[in-house]
Amino acid sequence: DQQVKQNSPSLSVQEGRISILNCDYTNSMFDYFLWYKKYPAEGPTFLISISSIKDKNEDGRFTVFLNKSAKHLSLHIVPSQPGDSAVYFCAASAIGFGNEKLTFGTGTRLTIIP
Amino acid sequence: DVKVTQSSRYLVKRTGEKVFLECVQDMDHENMFWYRQDPGLGLRLIYFSYDVKMKEKGDIPEGYSVSREKKERFSLILESASTNQTSMYLCASSLEDRANTGELFFGEGSRLTVL
């Protein structure tokens, strides 16, 4: 049972435009959400996170939005740059319920077109 | 700088062989994790450890075991490798208060092929 879903396996965006990556979850106990970025032949690196007490978190070009009622989060990258081409994983945990294990989505491969 | 090192980047083993994947972190982190990454399935947690000599099963522990004799080292063991264990294996570590930051630090991965 996939509790964290990324329904778009791939996404292509023109350089300079906005990239929007989506993630849905089913477990209502999830209260902390993260995005990781992975280049080929490297391990994932942490990008940005958000707690369920917020609905938005910004860090430079990256913004994560959380819609708890819809059990949906999205990552916005503005403006998109060629170095953003990578696989992006969303992840969730139920920290408030004593479960700190991260559950990852299946990933979205983002390609930025110069 | 944070560093998680996995001993082998690429391994090729035969069915039935015993396989050891080693992971070392130099950040004095309490928590260590083993994931596998497969196309279309994302990252799935195999085992994790919150302390020396302590281990807990993740979501897919079958066919695997782990060892944590020292704080900085976490080993993944495939007692008898099978072809369905062909995968990319990722080790990660985090501070005990990871709950506040959510951040895992990953190694570069070990790509295992079982023939």
PDB file of N, CA, C and O in Angstrom, chain B residues 51-91:
ATOM      1  N   ASP B  51      20.577   3.126  18.027  1.00  0.00           N
ATOM      2  CA  ASP B  51      21.686   3.096  18.984  1.00  0.00           C
ATOM      3  C   ASP B  51      22.548   1.876  18.679  1.00  0.00           C
ATOM      4  O   ASP B  51      22.117   0.953  17.962  1.00  0.00           O
ATOM      5  N   VAL B  52      23.730   1.858  19.266  1.00  0.00           N
ATOM      6  CA  VAL B  52      24.616   0.709  19.098  1.00  0.00           C
ATOM      7  C   VAL B  52      23.917  -0.558  19.580  1.00  0.00           C
ATOM      8  O   VAL B  52      23.220  -0.555  20.597  1.00  0.00           O
ATOM      9  N   LYS B  53      24.098  -1.623  18.816  1.00  0.00           N
ATOM     10  CA  LYS B  53      23.538  -2.944  19.104  1.00  0.00           C
ATOM     11  C   LYS B  53      22.014  -2.967  19.089  1.00  0.00           C
ATOM     12  O   LYS B  53      21.391  -3.951  19.500  1.00  0.00           O
ATOM     13  N   MET B  54      21.414  -1.927  18.612  1.00  0.00           N
ATOM     14  CA  MET B  54      19.961  -1.864  18.532  1.00  0.00           C
ATOM     15  C   MET B  54      19.546  -1.851  17.066  1.00  0.00           C
ATOM     16  O   MET B  54      20.203  -1.209  16.245  1.00  0.00           O
ATOM     17  N   LYS B  55      18.482  -2.570  16.723  1.00  0.00           N
ATOM     18  CA  LYS B  55      18.000  -2.586  15.345  1.00  0.00           C
ATOM     19  C   LYS B  55      16.492  -2.749  15.348  1.00  0.00           C
ATOM     20  O   LYS B  55      15.924  -3.364  16.258  1.00  0.00           O
ATOM     21  N   GLU B  56      15.893  -2.193  14.336  1.00  0.00           N
ATOM     22  CA  GLU B  56      14.447  -2.345  14.176  1.00  0.00           C
ATOM     23  C   GLU B  56      14.135  -2.609  12.715  1.00  0.00           C
ATOM     24  O   GLU B  56      14.781  -2.031  11.831  1.00  0.00           O
ATOM     25  N   LYS B  57      13.145  -3.434  12.472  1.00  0.00           N
ATOM     26  CA  LYS B  57      12.744  -3.733  11.109  1.00  0.00           C
ATOM     27  C   LYS B  57      12.040  -2.547  10.484  1.00  0.00           C
ATOM     28  O   LYS B  57      11.275  -1.841  11.129  1.00  0.00           O
ATOM     29  N   GLY B  58      12.338  -2.354   9.213  1.00  0.00           N
ATOM     30  CA  GLY B  58      11.617  -1.356   8.439  1.00  0.00           C
ATOM     31  C   GLY B  58      10.433  -1.996   7.739  1.00  0.00           C
ATOM     32  O   GLY B  58       9.803  -2.895   8.258  1.00  0.00           O
ATOM     33  N   ASP B  59      10.183  -1.539   6.527  1.00  0.00           N
ATOM     34  CA  ASP B  59       9.012  -2.017   5.793  1.00  0.00           C
ATOM     35  C   ASP B  59       9.263  -3.295   5.000  1.00  0.00           C
ATOM     36  O   ASP B  59       8.334  -4.047   4.716  1.00  0.00           O
ATOM     37  N   ILE B  60      10.529  -3.557   4.638  1.00  0.00           N
ATOM     38  CA  ILE B  60      10.839  -4.741   3.819  1.00  0.00           C
ATOM     39  C   ILE B  60      12.077  -5.461   4.362  1.00  0.00           C
ATOM     40  O   ILE B  60      13.081  -5.594   3.679  1.00  0.00           O
ATOM     41  N   PRO B  61      12.042  -5.994   5.571  1.00  0.00           N
ATOM     42  CA  PRO B  61      13.227  -6.608   6.162  1.00  0.00           C
ATOM     43  C   PRO B  61      13.528  -8.037   5.699  1.00  0.00           C
ATOM     44  O   PRO B  61      14.627  -8.539   5.934  1.00  0.00           O
ATOM     45  N   GLU B  62      12.572  -8.654   5.018  1.00  0.00           N
ATOM     46  CA  GLU B  62      12.738 -10.075   4.677  1.00  0.00           C
ATOM     47  C   GLU B  62      13.945 -10.282   3.771  1.00  0.00           C
ATOM     48  O   GLU B  62      14.103  -9.612   2.763  1.00  0.00           O
ATOM     49  N   GLY B  63      14.778 -11.249   4.166  1.00  0.00           N
ATOM     50  CA  GLY B  63      15.964 -11.571   3.374  1.00  0.00           C
ATOM     51  C   GLY B  63      17.189 -10.761   3.761  1.00  0.00           C
ATOM     52  O   GLY B  63      18.265 -10.939   3.180  1.00  0.00           O
ATOM     53  N   TYR B  64      17.021  -9.884   4.755  1.00  0.00           N
ATOM     54  CA  TYR B  64      18.132  -9.017   5.187  1.00  0.00           C
ATOM     55  C   TYR B  64      18.335  -9.118   6.699  1.00  0.00           C
ATOM     56  O   TYR B  64      17.416  -9.456   7.441  1.00  0.00           O
ATOM     57  N   SER B  65      19.538  -8.813   7.135  1.00  0.00           N
ATOM     58  CA  SER B  65      19.818  -8.590   8.544  1.00  0.00           C
ATOM     59  C   SER B  65      20.811  -7.437   8.635  1.00  0.00           C
ATOM     60  O   SER B  65      21.349  -6.995   7.610  1.00  0.00           O
ATOM     61  N   VAL B  66      20.987  -6.908   9.840  1.00  0.00           N
ATOM     62  CA  VAL B  66      21.902  -5.784  10.028  1.00  0.00           C
ATOM     63  C   VAL B  66      22.743  -6.002  11.273  1.00  0.00           C
ATOM     64  O   VAL B  66      22.425  -6.832  12.129  1.00  0.00           O
ATOM     65  N   SER B  67      23.798  -5.193  11.353  1.00  0.00           N
ATOM     66  CA  SER B  67      24.681  -5.237  12.512  1.00  0.00           C
ATOM     67  C   SER B  67      25.149  -3.825  12.817  1.00  0.00           C
ATOM     68  O   SER B  67      25.555  -3.098  11.910  1.00  0.00           O
ATOM     69  N   ARG B  68      25.071  -3.465  14.109  1.00  0.00           N
ATOM     70  CA  ARG B  68      25.616  -2.166  14.524  1.00  0.00           C
ATOM     71  C   ARG B  68      26.392  -2.366  15.817  1.00  0.00           C
ATOM     72  O   ARG B  68      25.862  -2.215  16.911  1.00  0.00           O
ATOM     73  N   GLU B  69      27.654  -2.659  15.652  1.00  0.00           N
ATOM     74  CA  GLU B  69      28.551  -2.893  16.783  1.00  0.00           C
ATOM     75  C   GLU B  69      29.202  -1.605  17.272  1.00  0.00           C
ATOM     76  O   GLU B  69      29.597  -1.495  18.434  1.00  0.00           O
ATOM     77  N   LYS B  70      29.321  -0.641  16.384  1.00  0.00           N
ATOM     78  CA  LYS B  70      29.889   0.662  16.741  1.00  0.00           C
ATOM     79  C   LYS B  70      28.955   1.753  16.242  1.00  0.00           C
ATOM     80  O   LYS B  70      28.242   1.559  15.254  1.00  0.00           O
ATOM     81  N   LYS B  71      29.008   2.882  16.907  1.00  0.00           N
ATOM     82  CA  LYS B  71      28.070   3.962  16.604  1.00  0.00           C
ATOM     83  C   LYS B  71      28.185   4.424  15.154  1.00  0.00           C
ATOM     84  O   LYS B  71      27.191   4.752  14.522  1.00  0.00           O
ATOM     85  N   GLU B  72      29.414   4.435  14.623  1.00  0.00           N
ATOM     86  CA  GLU B  72      29.614   5.019  13.311  1.00  0.00           C
ATOM     87  C   GLU B  72      29.393   4.029  12.160  1.00  0.00           C
ATOM     88  O   GLU B  72      29.399   4.435  11.013  1.00  0.00           O
ATOM     89  N   ARG B  73      29.180   2.755  12.459  1.00  0.00           N
ATOM     90  CA  ARG B  73      29.132   1.735  11.406  1.00  0.00           C
ATOM     91  C   ARG B  73      27.832   0.939  11.461  1.00  0.00           C
ATOM     92  O   ARG B  73      27.427   0.450  12.512  1.00  0.00           O
ATOM     93  N   PHE B  74      27.205   0.796  10.293  1.00  0.00           N
ATOM     94  CA  PHE B  74      25.941   0.058  10.188  1.00  0.00           C
ATOM     95  C   PHE B  74      26.049  -0.832   8.954  1.00  0.00           C
ATOM     96  O   PHE B  74      26.192  -0.329   7.837  1.00  0.00           O
ATOM     97  N   SER B  75      25.987  -2.127   9.155  1.00  0.00           N
ATOM     98  CA  SER B  75      26.176  -3.076   8.066  1.00  0.00           C
ATOM     99  C   SER B  75      24.865  -3.751   7.689  1.00  0.00           C
ATOM    100  O   SER B  75      24.059  -4.099   8.558  1.00  0.00           O
ATOM    101  N   LEU B  76      24.677  -3.922   6.404  1.00  0.00           N
ATOM    102  CA  LEU B  76      23.519  -4.651   5.871  1.00  0.00           C
ATOM    103  C   LEU B  76      24.014  -5.986   5.339  1.00  0.00           C
ATOM    104  O   LEU B  76      24.994  -6.028   4.594  1.00  0.00           O
ATOM    105  N   ILE B  77      23.335  -7.053   5.710  1.00  0.00           N
ATOM    106  CA  ILE B  77      23.776  -8.401   5.333  1.00  0.00           C
ATOM    107  C   ILE B  77      22.665  -9.115   4.577  1.00  0.00           C
ATOM    108  O   ILE B  77      21.508  -9.135   5.023  1.00  0.00           O
ATOM    109  N   LEU B  78      23.048  -9.649   3.437  1.00  0.00           N
ATOM    110  CA  LEU B  78      22.153 -10.515   2.681  1.00  0.00           C
ATOM    111  C   LEU B  78      22.683 -11.928   2.884  1.00  0.00           C
ATOM    112  O   LEU B  78      23.744 -12.279   2.370  1.00  0.00           O
ATOM    113  N   GLU B  79      21.988 -12.726   3.680  1.00  0.00           N
ATOM    114  CA  GLU B  79      22.496 -14.052   4.056  1.00  0.00           C
ATOM    115  C   GLU B  79      22.655 -14.966   2.848  1.00  0.00           C
ATOM    116  O   GLU B  79      23.605 -15.723   2.741  1.00  0.00           O
ATOM    117  N   SER B  80      21.706 -14.888   1.923  1.00  0.00           N
ATOM    118  CA  SER B  80      21.746 -15.710   0.716  1.00  0.00           C
ATOM    119  C   SER B  80      21.109 -14.885  -0.400  1.00  0.00           C
ATOM    120  O   SER B  80      19.892 -14.848  -0.533  1.00  0.00           O
ATOM    121  N   ALA B  81      21.965 -14.224  -1.170  1.00  0.00           N
ATOM    122  CA  ALA B  81      21.468 -13.257  -2.150  1.00  0.00           C
ATOM    123  C   ALA B  81      20.565 -13.925  -3.188  1.00  0.00           C
ATOM    124  O   ALA B  81      20.819 -15.061  -3.634  1.00  0.00           O
ATOM    125  N   SER B  82      19.537 -13.191  -3.568  1.00  0.00           N
ATOM    126  CA  SER B  82      18.635 -13.660  -4.617  1.00  0.00           C
ATOM    127  C   SER B  82      18.511 -12.578  -5.675  1.00  0.00           C
ATOM    128  O   SER B  82      18.795 -11.398  -5.424  1.00  0.00           O
ATOM    129  N   THR B  83      18.059 -12.965  -6.861  1.00  0.00           N
ATOM    130  CA  THR B  83      18.004 -12.009  -7.967  1.00  0.00           C
ATOM    131  C   THR B  83      17.065 -10.842  -7.673  1.00  0.00           C
ATOM    132  O   THR B  83      17.276  -9.740  -8.170  1.00  0.00           O
ATOM    133  N   ASN B  84      16.025 -11.064  -6.871  1.00  0.00           N
ATOM    134  CA  ASN B  84      15.107  -9.956  -6.562  1.00  0.00           C
ATOM    135  C   ASN B  84      15.698  -8.967  -5.557  1.00  0.00           C
ATOM    136  O   ASN B  84      15.037  -7.982  -5.192  1.00  0.00           O
ATOM    137  N   GLN B  85      16.921  -9.206  -5.138  1.00  0.00           N
ATOM    138  CA  GLN B  85      17.624  -8.248  -4.292  1.00  0.00           C
ATOM    139  C   GLN B  85      18.577  -7.370  -5.096  1.00  0.00           C
ATOM    140  O   GLN B  85      19.321  -6.554  -4.530  1.00  0.00           O
ATOM    141  N   THR B  86      18.545  -7.536  -6.412  1.00  0.00           N
ATOM    142  CA  THR B  86      19.267  -6.613  -7.280  1.00  0.00           C
ATOM    143  C   THR B  86      18.633  -5.237  -7.126  1.00  0.00           C
ATOM    144  O   THR B  86      17.440  -5.065  -7.354  1.00  0.00           O
ATOM    145  N   SER B  87      19.436  -4.257  -6.730  1.00  0.00           N
ATOM    146  CA  SER B  87      18.863  -2.950  -6.413  1.00  0.00           C
ATOM    147  C   SER B  87      19.975  -1.956  -6.093  1.00  0.00           C
ATOM    148  O   SER B  87      21.148  -2.305  -6.027  1.00  0.00           O
ATOM    149  N   MET B  88      19.568  -0.702  -5.897  1.00  0.00           N
ATOM    150  CA  MET B  88      20.446   0.326  -5.348  1.00  0.00           C
ATOM    151  C   MET B  88      20.175   0.404  -3.853  1.00  0.00           C
ATOM    152  O   MET B  88      19.028   0.620  -3.440  1.00  0.00           O
ATOM    153  N   TYR B  89      21.222   0.254  -3.055  1.00  0.00           N
ATOM    154  CA  TYR B  89      21.085   0.291  -1.595  1.00  0.00           C
ATOM    155  C   TYR B  89      21.673   1.601  -1.068  1.00  0.00           C
ATOM    156  O   TYR B  89      22.798   1.975  -1.394  1.00  0.00           O
ATOM    157  N   LEU B  90      20.888   2.278  -0.249  1.00  0.00           N
ATOM    158  CA  LEU B  90      21.275   3.587   0.273  1.00  0.00           C
ATOM    159  C   LEU B  90      21.304   3.549   1.793  1.00  0.00           C
ATOM    160  O   LEU B  90      20.331   3.160   2.436  1.00  0.00           O
ATOM    161  N   CYS B  91      22.429   3.990   2.330  1.00  0.00           N
ATOM    162  CA  CYS B  91      22.576   4.117   3.774  1.00  0.00           C
ATOM    163  C   CYS B  91      22.357   5.578   4.144  1.00  0.00           C
ATOM    164  O   CYS B  91      22.701   6.481   3.365  1.00  0.00           O
TER     165      CYS B  91
END
